[in-house]
mmCIF file of C-alpha atoms in Angstrom:
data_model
loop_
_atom_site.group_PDB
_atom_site.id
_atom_site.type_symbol
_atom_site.label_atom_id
_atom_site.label_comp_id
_atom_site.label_asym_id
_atom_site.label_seq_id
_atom_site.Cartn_x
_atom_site.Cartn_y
_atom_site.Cartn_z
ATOM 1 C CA UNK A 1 11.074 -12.550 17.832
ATOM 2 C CA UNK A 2 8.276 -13.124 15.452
ATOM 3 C CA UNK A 3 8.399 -16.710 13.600
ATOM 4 C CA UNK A 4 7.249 -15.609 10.624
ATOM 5 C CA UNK A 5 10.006 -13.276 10.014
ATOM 6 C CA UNK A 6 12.239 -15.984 9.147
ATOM 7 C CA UNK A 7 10.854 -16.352 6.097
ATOM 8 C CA UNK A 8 12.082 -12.984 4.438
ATOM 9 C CA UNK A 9 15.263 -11.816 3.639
ATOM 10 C CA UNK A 10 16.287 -8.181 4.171
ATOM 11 C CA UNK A 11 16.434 -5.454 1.544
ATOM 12 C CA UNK A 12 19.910 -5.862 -0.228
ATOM 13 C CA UNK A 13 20.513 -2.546 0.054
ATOM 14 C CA UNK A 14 20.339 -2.166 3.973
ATOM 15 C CA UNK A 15 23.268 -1.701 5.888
ATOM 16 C CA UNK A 16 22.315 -4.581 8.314
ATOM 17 C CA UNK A 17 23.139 -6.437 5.867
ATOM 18 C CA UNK A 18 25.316 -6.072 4.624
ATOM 19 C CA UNK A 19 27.111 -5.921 8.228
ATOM 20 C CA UNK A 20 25.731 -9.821 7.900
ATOM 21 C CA UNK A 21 27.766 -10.067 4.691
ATOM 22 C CA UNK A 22 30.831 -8.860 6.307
ATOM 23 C CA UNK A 23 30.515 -10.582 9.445
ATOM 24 C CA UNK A 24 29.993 -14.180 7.779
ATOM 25 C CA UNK A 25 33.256 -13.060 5.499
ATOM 26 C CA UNK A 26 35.467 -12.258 8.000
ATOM 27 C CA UNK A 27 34.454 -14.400 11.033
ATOM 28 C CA UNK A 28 33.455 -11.360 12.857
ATOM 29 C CA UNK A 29 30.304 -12.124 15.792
ATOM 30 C CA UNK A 30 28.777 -8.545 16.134
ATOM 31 C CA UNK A 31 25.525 -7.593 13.950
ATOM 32 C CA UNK A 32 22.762 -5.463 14.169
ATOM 33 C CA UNK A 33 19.666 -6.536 16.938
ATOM 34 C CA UNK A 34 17.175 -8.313 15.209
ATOM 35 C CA UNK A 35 18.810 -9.712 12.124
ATOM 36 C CA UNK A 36 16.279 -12.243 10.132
ATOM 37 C CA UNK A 37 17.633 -15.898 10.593
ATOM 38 C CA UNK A 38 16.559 -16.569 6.777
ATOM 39 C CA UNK A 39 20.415 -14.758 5.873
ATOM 40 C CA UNK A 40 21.017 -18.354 4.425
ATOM 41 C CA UNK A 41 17.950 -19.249 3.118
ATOM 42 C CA UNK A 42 17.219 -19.800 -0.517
ATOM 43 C CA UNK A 43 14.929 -16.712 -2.291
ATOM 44 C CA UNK A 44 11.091 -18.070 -1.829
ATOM 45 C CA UNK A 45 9.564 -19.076 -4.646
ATOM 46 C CA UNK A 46 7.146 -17.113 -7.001
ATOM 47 C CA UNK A 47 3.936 -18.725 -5.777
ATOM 48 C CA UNK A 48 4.932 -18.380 -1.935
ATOM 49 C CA UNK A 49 6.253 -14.224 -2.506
ATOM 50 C CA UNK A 50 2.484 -14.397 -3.876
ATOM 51 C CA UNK A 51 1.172 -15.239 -0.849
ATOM 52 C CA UNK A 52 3.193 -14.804 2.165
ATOM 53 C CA UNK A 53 2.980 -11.022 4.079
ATOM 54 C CA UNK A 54 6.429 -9.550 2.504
ATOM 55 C CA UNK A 55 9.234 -8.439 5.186
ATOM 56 C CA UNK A 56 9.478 -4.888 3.322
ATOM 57 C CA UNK A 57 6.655 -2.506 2.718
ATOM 58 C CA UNK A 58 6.981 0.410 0.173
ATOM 59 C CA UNK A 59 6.545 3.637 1.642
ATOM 60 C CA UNK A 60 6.597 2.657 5.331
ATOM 61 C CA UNK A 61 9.452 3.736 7.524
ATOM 62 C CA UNK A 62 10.395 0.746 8.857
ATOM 63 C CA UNK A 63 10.551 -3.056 7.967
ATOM 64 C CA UNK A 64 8.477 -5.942 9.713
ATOM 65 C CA UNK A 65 11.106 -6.664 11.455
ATOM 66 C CA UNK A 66 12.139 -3.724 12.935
ATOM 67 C CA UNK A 67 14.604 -2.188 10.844
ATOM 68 C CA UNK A 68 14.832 0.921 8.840
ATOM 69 C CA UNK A 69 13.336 1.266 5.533
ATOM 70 C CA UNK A 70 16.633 2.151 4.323
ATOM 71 C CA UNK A 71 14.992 3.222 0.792
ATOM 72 C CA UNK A 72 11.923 5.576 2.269
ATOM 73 C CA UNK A 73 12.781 8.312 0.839
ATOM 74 C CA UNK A 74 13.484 7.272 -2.295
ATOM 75 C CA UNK A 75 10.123 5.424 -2.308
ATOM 76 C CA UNK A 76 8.105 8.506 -1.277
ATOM 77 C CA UNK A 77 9.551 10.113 -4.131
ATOM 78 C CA UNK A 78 9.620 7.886 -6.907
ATOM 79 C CA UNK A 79 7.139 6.210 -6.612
ATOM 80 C CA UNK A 80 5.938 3.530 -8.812
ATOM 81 C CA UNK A 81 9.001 5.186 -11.068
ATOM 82 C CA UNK A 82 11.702 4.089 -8.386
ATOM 83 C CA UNK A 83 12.566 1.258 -10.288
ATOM 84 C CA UNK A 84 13.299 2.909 -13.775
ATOM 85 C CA UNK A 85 15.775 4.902 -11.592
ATOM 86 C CA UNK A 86 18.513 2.458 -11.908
ATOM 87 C CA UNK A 87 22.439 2.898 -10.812
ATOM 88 C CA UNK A 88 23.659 1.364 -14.235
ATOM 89 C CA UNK A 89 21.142 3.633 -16.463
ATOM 90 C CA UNK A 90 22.806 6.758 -18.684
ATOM 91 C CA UNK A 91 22.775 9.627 -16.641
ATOM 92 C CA UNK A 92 21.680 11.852 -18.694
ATOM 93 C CA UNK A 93 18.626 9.498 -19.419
ATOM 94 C CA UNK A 94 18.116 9.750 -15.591
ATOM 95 C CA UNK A 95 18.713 13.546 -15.580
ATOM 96 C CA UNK A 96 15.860 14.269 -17.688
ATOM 97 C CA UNK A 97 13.429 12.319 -15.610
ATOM 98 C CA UNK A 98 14.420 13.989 -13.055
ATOM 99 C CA UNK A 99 13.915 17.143 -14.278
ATOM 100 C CA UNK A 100 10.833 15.720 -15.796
ATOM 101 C CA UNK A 101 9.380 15.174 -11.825
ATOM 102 C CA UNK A 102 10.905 18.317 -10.537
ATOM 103 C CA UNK A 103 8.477 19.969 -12.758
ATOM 104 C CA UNK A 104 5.361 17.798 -11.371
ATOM 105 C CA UNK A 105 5.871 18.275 -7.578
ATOM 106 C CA UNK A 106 6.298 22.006 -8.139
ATOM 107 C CA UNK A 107 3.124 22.935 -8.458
ATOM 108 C CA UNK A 108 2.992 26.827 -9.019
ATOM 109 C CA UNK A 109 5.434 27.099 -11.458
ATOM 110 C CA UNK A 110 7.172 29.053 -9.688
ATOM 111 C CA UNK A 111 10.359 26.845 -10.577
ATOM 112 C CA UNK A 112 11.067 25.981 -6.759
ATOM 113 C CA UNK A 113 9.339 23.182 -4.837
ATOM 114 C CA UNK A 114 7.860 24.490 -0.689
ATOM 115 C CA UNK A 115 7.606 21.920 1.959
ATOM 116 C CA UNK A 116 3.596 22.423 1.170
ATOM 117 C CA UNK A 117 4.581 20.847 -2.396
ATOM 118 C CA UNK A 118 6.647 18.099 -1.612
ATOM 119 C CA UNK A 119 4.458 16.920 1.169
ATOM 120 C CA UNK A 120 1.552 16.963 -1.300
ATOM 121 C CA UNK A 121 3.453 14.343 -4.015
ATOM 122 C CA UNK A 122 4.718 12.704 -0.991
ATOM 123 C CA UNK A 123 1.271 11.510 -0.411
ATOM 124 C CA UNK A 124 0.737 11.302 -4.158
ATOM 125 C CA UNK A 125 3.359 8.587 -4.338
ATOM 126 C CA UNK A 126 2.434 6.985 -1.435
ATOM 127 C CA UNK A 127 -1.317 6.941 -2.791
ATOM 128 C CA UNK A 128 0.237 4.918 -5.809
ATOM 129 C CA UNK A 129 2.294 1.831 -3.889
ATOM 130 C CA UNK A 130 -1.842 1.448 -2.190
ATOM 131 C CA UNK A 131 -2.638 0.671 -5.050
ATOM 132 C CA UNK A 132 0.287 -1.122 -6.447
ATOM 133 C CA UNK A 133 -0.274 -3.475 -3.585
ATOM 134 C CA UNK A 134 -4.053 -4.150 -4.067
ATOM 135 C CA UNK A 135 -3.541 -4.990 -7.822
ATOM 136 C CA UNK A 136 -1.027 -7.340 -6.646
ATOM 137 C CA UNK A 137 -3.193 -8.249 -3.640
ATOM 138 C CA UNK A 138 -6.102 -9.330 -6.356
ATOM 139 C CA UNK A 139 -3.786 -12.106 -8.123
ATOM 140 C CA UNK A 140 -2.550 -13.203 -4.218
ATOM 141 C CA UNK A 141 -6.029 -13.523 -3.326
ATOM 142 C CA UNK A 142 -6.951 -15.561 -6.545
ATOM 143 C CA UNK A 143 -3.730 -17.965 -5.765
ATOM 144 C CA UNK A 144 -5.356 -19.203 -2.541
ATOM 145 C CA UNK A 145 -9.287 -18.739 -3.495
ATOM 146 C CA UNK A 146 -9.201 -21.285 -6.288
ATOM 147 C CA UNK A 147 -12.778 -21.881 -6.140
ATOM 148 C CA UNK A 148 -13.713 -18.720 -6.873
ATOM 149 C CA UNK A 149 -16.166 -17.773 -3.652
ATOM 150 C CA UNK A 150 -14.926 -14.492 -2.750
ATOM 151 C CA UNK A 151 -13.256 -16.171 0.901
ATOM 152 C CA UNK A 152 -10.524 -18.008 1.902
ATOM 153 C CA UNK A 153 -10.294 -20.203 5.134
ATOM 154 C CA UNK A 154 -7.391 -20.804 7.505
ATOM 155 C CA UNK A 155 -7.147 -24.620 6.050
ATOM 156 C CA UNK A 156 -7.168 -22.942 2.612
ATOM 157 C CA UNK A 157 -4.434 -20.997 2.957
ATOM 158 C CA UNK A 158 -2.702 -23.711 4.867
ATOM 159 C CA UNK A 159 -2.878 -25.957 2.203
ATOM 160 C CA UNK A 160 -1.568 -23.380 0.010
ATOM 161 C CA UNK A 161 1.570 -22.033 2.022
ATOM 162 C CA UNK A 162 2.800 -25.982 2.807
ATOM 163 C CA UNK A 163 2.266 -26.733 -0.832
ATOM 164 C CA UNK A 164 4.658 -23.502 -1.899
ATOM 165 C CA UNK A 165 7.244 -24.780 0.612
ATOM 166 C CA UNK A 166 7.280 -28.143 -1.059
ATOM 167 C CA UNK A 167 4.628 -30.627 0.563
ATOM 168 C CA UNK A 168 2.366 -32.117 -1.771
ATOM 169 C CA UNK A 169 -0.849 -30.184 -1.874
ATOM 170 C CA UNK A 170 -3.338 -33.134 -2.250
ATOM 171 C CA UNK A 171 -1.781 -34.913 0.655
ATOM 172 C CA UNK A 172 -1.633 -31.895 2.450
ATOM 173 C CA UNK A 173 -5.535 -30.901 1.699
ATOM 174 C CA UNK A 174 -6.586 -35.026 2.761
ATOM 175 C CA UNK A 175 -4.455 -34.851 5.586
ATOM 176 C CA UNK A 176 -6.139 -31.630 7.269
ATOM 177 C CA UNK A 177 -9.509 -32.950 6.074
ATOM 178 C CA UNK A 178 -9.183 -35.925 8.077
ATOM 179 C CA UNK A 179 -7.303 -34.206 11.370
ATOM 180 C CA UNK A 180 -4.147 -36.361 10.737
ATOM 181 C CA UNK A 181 -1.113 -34.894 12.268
ATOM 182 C CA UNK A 182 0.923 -33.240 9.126
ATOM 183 C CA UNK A 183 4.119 -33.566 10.716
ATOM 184 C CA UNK A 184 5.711 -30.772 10.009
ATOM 185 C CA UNK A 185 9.473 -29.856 11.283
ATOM 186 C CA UNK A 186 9.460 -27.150 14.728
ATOM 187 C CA UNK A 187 10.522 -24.001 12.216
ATOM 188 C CA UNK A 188 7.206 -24.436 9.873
ATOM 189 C CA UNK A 189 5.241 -25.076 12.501
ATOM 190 C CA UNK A 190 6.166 -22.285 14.441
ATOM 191 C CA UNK A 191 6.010 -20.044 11.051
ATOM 192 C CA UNK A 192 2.382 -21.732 11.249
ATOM 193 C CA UNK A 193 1.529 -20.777 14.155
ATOM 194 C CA UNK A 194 2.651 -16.990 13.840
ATOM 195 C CA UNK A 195 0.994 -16.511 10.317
ATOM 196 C CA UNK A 196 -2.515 -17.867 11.861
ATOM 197 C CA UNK A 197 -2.230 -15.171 15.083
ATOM 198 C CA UNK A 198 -1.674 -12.847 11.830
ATOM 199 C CA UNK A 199 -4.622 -14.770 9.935
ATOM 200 C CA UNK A 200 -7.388 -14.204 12.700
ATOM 201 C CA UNK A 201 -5.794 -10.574 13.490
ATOM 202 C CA UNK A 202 -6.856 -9.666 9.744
ATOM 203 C CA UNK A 203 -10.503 -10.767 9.786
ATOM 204 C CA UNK A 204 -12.296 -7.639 11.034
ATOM 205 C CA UNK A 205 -15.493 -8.030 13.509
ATOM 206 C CA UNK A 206 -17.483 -9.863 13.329
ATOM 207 C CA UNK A 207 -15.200 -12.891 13.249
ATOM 208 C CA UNK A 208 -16.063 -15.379 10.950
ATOM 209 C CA UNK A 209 -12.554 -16.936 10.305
ATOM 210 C CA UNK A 210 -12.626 -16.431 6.722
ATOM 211 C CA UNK A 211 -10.586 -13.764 4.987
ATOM 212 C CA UNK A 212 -12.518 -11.813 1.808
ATOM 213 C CA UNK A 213 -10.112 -9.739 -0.678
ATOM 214 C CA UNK A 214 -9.771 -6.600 1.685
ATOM 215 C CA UNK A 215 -8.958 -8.640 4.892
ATOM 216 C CA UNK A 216 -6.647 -10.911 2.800
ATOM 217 C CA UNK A 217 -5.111 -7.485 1.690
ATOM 218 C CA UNK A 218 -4.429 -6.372 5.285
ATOM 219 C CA UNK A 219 -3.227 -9.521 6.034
ATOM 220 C CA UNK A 220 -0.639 -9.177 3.435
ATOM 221 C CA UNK A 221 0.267 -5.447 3.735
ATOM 222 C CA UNK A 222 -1.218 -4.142 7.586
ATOM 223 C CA UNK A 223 -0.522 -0.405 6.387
ATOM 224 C CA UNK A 224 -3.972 -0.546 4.722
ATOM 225 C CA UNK A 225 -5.412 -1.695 8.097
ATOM 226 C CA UNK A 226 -5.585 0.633 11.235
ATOM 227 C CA UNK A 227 -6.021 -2.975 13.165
ATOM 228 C CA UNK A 228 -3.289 -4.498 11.647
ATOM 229 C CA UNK A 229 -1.106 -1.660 11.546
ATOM 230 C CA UNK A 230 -1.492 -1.554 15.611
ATOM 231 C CA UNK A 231 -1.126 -5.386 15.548
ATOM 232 C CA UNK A 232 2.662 -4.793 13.347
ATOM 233 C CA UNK A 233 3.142 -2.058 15.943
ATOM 234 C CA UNK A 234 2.405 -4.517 18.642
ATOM 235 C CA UNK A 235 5.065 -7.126 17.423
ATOM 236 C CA UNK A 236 7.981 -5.033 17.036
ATOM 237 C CA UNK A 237 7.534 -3.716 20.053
ATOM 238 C CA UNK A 238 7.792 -6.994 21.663
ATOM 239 C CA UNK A 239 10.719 -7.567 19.637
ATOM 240 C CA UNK A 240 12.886 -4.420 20.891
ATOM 241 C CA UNK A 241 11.155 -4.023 24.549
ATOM 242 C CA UNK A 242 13.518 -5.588 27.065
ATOM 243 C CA UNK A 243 11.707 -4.795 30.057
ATOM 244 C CA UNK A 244 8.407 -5.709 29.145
ATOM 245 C CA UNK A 245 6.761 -2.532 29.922
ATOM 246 C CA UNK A 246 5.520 -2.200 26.079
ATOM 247 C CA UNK A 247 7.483 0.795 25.485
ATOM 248 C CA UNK A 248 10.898 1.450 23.824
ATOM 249 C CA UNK A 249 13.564 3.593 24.926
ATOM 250 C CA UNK A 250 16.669 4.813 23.461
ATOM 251 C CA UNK A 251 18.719 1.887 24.628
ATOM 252 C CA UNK A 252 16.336 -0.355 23.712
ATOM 253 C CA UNK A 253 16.133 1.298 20.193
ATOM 254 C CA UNK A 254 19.425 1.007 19.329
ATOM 255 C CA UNK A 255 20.893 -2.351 20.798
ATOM 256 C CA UNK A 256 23.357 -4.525 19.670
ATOM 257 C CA UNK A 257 23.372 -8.076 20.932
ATOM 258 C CA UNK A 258 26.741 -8.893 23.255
ATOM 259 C CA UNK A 259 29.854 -9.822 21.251
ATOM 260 C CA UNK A 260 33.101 -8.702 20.046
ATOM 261 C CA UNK A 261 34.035 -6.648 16.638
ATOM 262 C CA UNK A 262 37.218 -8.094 15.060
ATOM 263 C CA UNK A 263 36.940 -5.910 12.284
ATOM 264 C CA UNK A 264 37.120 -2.024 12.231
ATOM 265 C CA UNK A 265 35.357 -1.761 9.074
ATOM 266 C CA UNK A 266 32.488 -4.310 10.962
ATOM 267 C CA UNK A 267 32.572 -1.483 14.317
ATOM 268 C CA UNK A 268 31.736 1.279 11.480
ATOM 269 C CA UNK A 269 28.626 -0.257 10.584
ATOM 270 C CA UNK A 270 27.784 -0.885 13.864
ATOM 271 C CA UNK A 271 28.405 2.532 14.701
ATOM 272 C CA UNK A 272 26.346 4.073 11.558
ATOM 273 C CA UNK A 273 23.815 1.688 12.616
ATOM 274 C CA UNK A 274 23.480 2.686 16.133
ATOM 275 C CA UNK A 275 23.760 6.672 14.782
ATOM 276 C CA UNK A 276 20.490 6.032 12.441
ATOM 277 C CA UNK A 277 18.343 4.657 14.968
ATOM 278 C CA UNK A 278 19.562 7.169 17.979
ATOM 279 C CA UNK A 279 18.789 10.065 15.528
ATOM 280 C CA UNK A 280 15.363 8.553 14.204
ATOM 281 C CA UNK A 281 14.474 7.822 17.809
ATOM 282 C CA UNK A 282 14.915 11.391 18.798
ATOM 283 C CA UNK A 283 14.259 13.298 16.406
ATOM 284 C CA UNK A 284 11.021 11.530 14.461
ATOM 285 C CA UNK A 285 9.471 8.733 16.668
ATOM 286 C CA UNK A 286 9.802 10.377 20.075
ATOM 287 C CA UNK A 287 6.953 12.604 19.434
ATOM 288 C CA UNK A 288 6.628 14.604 22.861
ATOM 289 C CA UNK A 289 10.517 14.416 23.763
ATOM 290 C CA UNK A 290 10.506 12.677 26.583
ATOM 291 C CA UNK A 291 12.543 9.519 25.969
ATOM 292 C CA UNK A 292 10.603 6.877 25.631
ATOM 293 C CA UNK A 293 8.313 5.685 22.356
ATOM 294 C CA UNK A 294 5.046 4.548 23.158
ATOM 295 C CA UNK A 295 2.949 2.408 20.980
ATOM 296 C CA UNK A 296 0.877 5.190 19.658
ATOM 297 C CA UNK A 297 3.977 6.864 18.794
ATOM 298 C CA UNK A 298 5.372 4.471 16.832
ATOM 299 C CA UNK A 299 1.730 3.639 15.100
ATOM 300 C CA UNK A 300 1.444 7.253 14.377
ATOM 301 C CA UNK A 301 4.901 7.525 13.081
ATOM 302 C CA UNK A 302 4.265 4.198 10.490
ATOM 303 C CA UNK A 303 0.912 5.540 9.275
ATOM 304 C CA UNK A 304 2.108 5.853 5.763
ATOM 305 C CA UNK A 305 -1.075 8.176 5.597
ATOM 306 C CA UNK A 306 -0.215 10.299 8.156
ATOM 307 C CA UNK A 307 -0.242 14.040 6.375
ATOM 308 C CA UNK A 308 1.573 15.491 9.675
ATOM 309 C CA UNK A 309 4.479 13.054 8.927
ATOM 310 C CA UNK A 310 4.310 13.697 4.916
ATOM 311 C CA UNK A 311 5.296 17.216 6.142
ATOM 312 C CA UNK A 312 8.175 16.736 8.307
ATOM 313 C CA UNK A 313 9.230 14.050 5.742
ATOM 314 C CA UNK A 314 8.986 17.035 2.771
ATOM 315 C CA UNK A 315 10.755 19.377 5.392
ATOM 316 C CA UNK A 316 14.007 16.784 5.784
ATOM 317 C CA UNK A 317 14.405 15.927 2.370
ATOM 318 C CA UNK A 318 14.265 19.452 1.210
ATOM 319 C CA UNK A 319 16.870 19.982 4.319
ATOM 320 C CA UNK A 320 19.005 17.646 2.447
ATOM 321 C CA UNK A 321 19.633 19.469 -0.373
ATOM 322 C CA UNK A 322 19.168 22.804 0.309
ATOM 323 C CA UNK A 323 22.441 24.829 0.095
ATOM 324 C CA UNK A 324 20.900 28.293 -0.076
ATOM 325 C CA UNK A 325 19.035 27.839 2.895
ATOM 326 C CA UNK A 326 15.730 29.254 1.432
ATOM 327 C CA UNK A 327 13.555 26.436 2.829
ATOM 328 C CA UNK A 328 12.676 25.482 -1.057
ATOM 329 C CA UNK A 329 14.458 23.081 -3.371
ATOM 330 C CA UNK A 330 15.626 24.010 -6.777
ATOM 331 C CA UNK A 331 16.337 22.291 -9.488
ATOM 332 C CA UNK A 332 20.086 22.584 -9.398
ATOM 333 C CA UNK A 333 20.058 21.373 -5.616
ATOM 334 C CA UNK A 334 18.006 18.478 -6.621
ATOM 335 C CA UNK A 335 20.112 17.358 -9.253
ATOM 336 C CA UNK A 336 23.601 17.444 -7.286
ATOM 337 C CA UNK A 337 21.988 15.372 -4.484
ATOM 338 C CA UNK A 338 19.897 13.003 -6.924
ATOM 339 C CA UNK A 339 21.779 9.884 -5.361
ATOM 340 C CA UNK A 340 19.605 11.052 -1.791
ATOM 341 C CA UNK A 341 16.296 11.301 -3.748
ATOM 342 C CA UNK A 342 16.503 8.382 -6.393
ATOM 343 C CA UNK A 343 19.435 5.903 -5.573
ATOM 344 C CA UNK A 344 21.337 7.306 -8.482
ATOM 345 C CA UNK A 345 24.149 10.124 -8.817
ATOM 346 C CA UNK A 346 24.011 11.878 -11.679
ATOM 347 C CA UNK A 347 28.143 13.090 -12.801
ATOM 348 C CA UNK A 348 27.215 15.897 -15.108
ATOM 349 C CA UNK A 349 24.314 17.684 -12.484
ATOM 350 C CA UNK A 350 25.974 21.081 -13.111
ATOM 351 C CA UNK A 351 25.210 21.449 -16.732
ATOM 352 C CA UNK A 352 23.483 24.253 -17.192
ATOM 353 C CA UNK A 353 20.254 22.837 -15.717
ATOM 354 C CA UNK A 354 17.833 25.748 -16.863
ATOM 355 C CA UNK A 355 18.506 25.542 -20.445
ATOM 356 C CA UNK A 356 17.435 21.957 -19.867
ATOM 357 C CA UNK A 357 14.131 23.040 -17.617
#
């Protein structure tokens, strides 16, 4: 498993885990493959969120570390507006909003939103967490460039991460300076060691071990990198292949590590979790249908960029909602099914929604 994947937490809202929740609670041993062992961990603090590559990447289907982005479509429809999309907000607050975006993805006017439509503000709202993450990028990059010169080092950054998990910077800085051993415990070190392959991955040819802004940005966030995009690809495969043949099949997909479930509510999660993946496997990342996900699969189905998959993705969520089976998505259907596109469920959705429109 990666190191440096210890250092993140998973989304709250996934399912894994909150299997992890459950399990700790009621002494059950089963969990989802590939669980993070920072479940016990303290949150990181601001300055090392700053500069550490985050576990969960807006608008990508799946997480660092190999799970599903439980929130993608959400993401790919909100937006930089997911988060004003809350569960405790007024409804009818949330309604009009709603309503208010129903009218911007549909294009024509023709008060009905095509899988040509949706794919196009799919890519719209991917287009804006880009650039959510390179204004974001630009205050990371000035947190380990203090001097100003447009490129960071390896020792820079080194200095920087130890000093945001607690060493003292100066001694840190003097230490490396002087090759003294910085005797660090085995985890940091082998976080070290997996966030410098990462470090070197990100500086583009020709090497000259420093990082400017852009490599620093797909060091941080590898979905603006083809490179580094192959290089994520790379590392969950390794994660998930148990054969070593670099490729994933179904089994392999979907595995649970050996153990017993105590707890039938515990074997449901399991068993949603294992239904997710075998679906998502079949039906998305297996491209060509012939059991087993290659590299280039995967890669092509991560590509947050990838227009092909903005279409299938518009397809599915309009497949969601739509009742009458038209292949569009009205305003009524996206209202009674607004918990699948924004996280919240709106009680009063059959209110006469075209005097409101």
């Amino acid at each position: 498993m990666a190191v440096w994947r210890k250092l993140w937490p998973r989304n709250v809202l996934s399912v894994t885990l909150l299997c992890c929740v459950l399990l700790h609670t009621m002494n059950v041993h089963a969990r989802p493959a590939n669980m993070s062992a920072s479940k016990d961990k303290a949150p990181p603090a601001k300055d090392e969120n700053e500069i550490l590559p985050p576990d969960h990447l807006n608008g990508v289907k799946m997480e660092m570390d190999g799970h599903l982005n439980k929130d993608f479509h959400q993401e790919v429809f909100l937006g930089k507006e997911m988060e004003e999309f809350d569960e405790d907000s007024e409804p009818r607050r949330n309604r009009k909003k709603l309503i208010d975006i129903f009218t911007k993805v549909d294009f024509n006017k023709d008060r009905s939103v095509s899988a040509k439509e949706m794919q196009r503000w799919i890519m719209e709202k991917t287009e804006e967490h880009f650039q959510e993450a390179m204004v974001e990028n630009k205050n990371s990059f000035r947190a380990v460039d203090p001097d100003g010169d447009g490129h960071v080092t390896w020792d820079e950054y080194r200095v920087k991460f130890l000093a945001s998990k607690g060493f003292n910077e100066k001694e840190i800085a003097e230490k490396i300076k002087n090759n003294e051993d910085l005797k660090l415990d085995e985890e940091t070190q082998e976080v070290l060691e997996s966030l410098k392959d990462r470090w070197f991955q990100a500086d583009n040819p020709p090497s000259d071990q420093l990082l400017n802004e852009e490599e620093f940005l797909s060091f941080l966030h590898p979905e603006h990198s083809r490179g580094m995009l192959k290089y994520m690809v790379k590392e969950i495969v390794r994660d998930l292949d148990q054969d070593g043949d670099k490729k994933l099949t179904l089994s392999e997909f979907i595995s649970l590590p050996v153990g017993t479930v105590e707890n039938q509510q515990a074997q449901d999660i399991d068993d949603d979790w294992v239904r997710e993946r075998k679906k998502e496997f079949e039906e998305v990342i297996d491209a060509d249908r012939d059991g087993i996900v290659t590299m280039e699969e995967l890669e092509e189905y991560m590509d947050p960029m990838n227009e092909h998959n903005a279409l299938n993705e518009a397809k599915q969520m309009i497949a969601v909602a739509d009742e009458n089976q038209n292949r569009n998505l009205e305003l009524d259907e996206i209202l009674k099914y607004s918990e699948y596109f924004t996280g919240s469920k709106l009680m009063d959705y059959a209110r006469n929604v075209h005097e409101e429109f």
